[in-house]
Coordinates of C-alpha atoms in Angstrom, one line a residue:
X1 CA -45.7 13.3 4.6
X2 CA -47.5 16.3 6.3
X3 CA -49.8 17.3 3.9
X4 CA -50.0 21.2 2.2
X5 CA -52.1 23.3 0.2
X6 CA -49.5 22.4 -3.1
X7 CA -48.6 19.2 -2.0
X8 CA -45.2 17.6 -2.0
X9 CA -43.6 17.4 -5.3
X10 CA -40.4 16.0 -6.8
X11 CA -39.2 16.6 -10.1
X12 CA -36.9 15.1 -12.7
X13 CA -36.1 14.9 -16.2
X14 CA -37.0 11.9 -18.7
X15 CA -34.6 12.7 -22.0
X16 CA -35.9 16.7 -22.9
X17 CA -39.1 16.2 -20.3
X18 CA -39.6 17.7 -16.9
X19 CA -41.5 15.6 -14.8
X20 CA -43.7 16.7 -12.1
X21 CA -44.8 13.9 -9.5
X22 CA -47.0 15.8 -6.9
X23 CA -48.5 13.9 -4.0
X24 CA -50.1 14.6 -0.3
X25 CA -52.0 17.6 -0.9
X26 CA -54.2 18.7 1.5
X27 CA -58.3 18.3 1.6
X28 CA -60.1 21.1 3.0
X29 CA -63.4 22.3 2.7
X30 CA -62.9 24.1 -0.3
X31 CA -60.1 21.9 -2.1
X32 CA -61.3 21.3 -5.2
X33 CA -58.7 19.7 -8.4
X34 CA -60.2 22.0 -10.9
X35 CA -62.6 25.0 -11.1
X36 CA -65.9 23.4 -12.0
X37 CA -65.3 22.0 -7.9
X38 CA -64.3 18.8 -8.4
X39 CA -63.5 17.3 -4.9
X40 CA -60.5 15.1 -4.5
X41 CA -59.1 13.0 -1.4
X42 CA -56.5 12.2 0.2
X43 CA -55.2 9.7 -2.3
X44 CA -54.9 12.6 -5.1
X45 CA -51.4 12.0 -7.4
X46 CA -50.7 14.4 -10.0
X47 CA -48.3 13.7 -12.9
X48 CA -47.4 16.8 -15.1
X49 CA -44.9 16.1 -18.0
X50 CA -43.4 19.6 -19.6
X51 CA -41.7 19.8 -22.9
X52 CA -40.6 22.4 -25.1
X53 CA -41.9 21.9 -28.9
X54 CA -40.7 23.5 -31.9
X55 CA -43.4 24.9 -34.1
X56 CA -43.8 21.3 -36.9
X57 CA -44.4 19.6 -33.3
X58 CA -46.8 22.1 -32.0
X59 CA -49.5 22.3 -34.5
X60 CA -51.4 18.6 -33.5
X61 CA -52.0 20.3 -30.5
X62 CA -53.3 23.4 -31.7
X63 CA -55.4 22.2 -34.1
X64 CA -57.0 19.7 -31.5
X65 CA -57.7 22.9 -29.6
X66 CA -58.9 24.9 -32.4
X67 CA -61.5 21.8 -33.0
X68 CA -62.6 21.1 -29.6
X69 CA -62.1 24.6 -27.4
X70 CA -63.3 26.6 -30.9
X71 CA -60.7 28.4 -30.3
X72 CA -58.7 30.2 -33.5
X73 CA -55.8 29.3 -36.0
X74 CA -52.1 29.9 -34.7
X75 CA -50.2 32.0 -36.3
X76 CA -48.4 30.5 -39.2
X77 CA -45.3 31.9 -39.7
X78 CA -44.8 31.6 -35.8
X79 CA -41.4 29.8 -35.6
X80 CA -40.9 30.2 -31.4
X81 CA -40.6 27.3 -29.4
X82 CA -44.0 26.3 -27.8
X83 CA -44.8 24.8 -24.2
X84 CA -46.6 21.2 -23.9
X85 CA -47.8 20.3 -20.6
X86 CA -49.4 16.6 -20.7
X87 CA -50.9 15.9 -16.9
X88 CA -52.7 12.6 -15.2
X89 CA -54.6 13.0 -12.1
X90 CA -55.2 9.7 -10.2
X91 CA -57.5 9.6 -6.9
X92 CA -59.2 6.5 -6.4
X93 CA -61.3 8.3 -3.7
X94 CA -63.3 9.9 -6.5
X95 CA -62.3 8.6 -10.1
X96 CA -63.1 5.3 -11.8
X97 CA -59.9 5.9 -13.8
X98 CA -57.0 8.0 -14.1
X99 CA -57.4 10.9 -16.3
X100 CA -55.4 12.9 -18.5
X101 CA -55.6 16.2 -20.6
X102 CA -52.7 17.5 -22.9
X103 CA -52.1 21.4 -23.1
X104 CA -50.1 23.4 -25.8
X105 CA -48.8 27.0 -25.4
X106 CA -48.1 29.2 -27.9
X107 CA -45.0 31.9 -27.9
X108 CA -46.7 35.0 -28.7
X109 CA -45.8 38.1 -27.5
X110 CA -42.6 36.5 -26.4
X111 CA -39.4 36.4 -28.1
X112 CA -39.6 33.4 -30.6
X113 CA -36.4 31.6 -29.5
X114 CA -37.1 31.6 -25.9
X115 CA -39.3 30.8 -22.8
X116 CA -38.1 33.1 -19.9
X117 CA -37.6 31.7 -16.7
X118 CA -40.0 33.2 -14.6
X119 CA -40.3 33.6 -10.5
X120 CA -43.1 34.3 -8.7
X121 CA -41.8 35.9 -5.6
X122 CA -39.2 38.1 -7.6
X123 CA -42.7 39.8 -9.0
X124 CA -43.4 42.4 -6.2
X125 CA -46.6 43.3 -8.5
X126 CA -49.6 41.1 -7.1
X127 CA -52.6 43.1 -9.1
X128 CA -51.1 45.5 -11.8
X129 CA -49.8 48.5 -10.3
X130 CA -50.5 47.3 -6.5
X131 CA -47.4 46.0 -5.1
X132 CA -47.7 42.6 -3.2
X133 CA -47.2 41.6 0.7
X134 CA -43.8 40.0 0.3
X135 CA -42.1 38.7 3.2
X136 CA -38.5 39.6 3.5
X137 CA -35.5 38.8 5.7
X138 CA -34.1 42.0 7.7
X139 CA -30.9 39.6 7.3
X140 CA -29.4 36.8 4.7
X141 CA -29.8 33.4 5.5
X142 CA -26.2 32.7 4.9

């Protein structure tokens, strides 16, 4: 594989799991895998697993935040689905080990029963209120 900026990755689900297996992304002189600058190689693999959570489900993983990140109770009576991403990030180029984080997302501000389906090139808005440089066909592509 040619290797990009995102990488190549192929998706599929395991029972109510989307997984995310992302591989040949590019090293350049800035690439970094997360924002403290940690450099990665050629050998970087990337496995993100996504999974909705009902609210019972959710709370391990926000009180684990709360306690590590300091970061304040959920709301309670919050009874929206939530968003778990689990990741591992493999490169033997510059880990020892693979390593993995889990991340749980909260519902608020959104309507409890539902996680919209959002799409970054349908948002024309780049910066608030400065629309964006979006290419677009003079003709269909079919």
């Amino acid at each position: 594989m040619t290797p990009s900026w995102y990488g190549d990755s192929v998706g599929h689900y395991e029972d109510d799991t989307l997984v995310v297996d992302t591989v040949a992304i590019k090293v350049g002189r800035y690439s970094m895998v997360d924002w403290y600058g940690t450099p990665h190689t050629e050998a970087l693999h990337v496995v993100e697993r996504y999974r909705l959570l009902d609210p019972e489900a959710a709370k391990d993983g926000f009180a684990r935040d709360a306690k590590q990140h300091n970061v304040g109770n959920r709301n309670p009576n919050d009874r929206g689905q939530h968003l778990q991403l689990h990741f591992t990030v493999e490169d033997q180029g510059v880990f020892t080990t693979p390593w993995s984080a889990t991340m749980t997302y909260g519902s608020a501000g959104r309507d409890p029963t539902t996680w919209p389906e959002l799409v970054c090139a349908e948002n024309i808005y780049w910066y608030p209120d400065k629309e964006a440089d979006l290419p677009r066909a003079d003709k269909p592509d079919f």
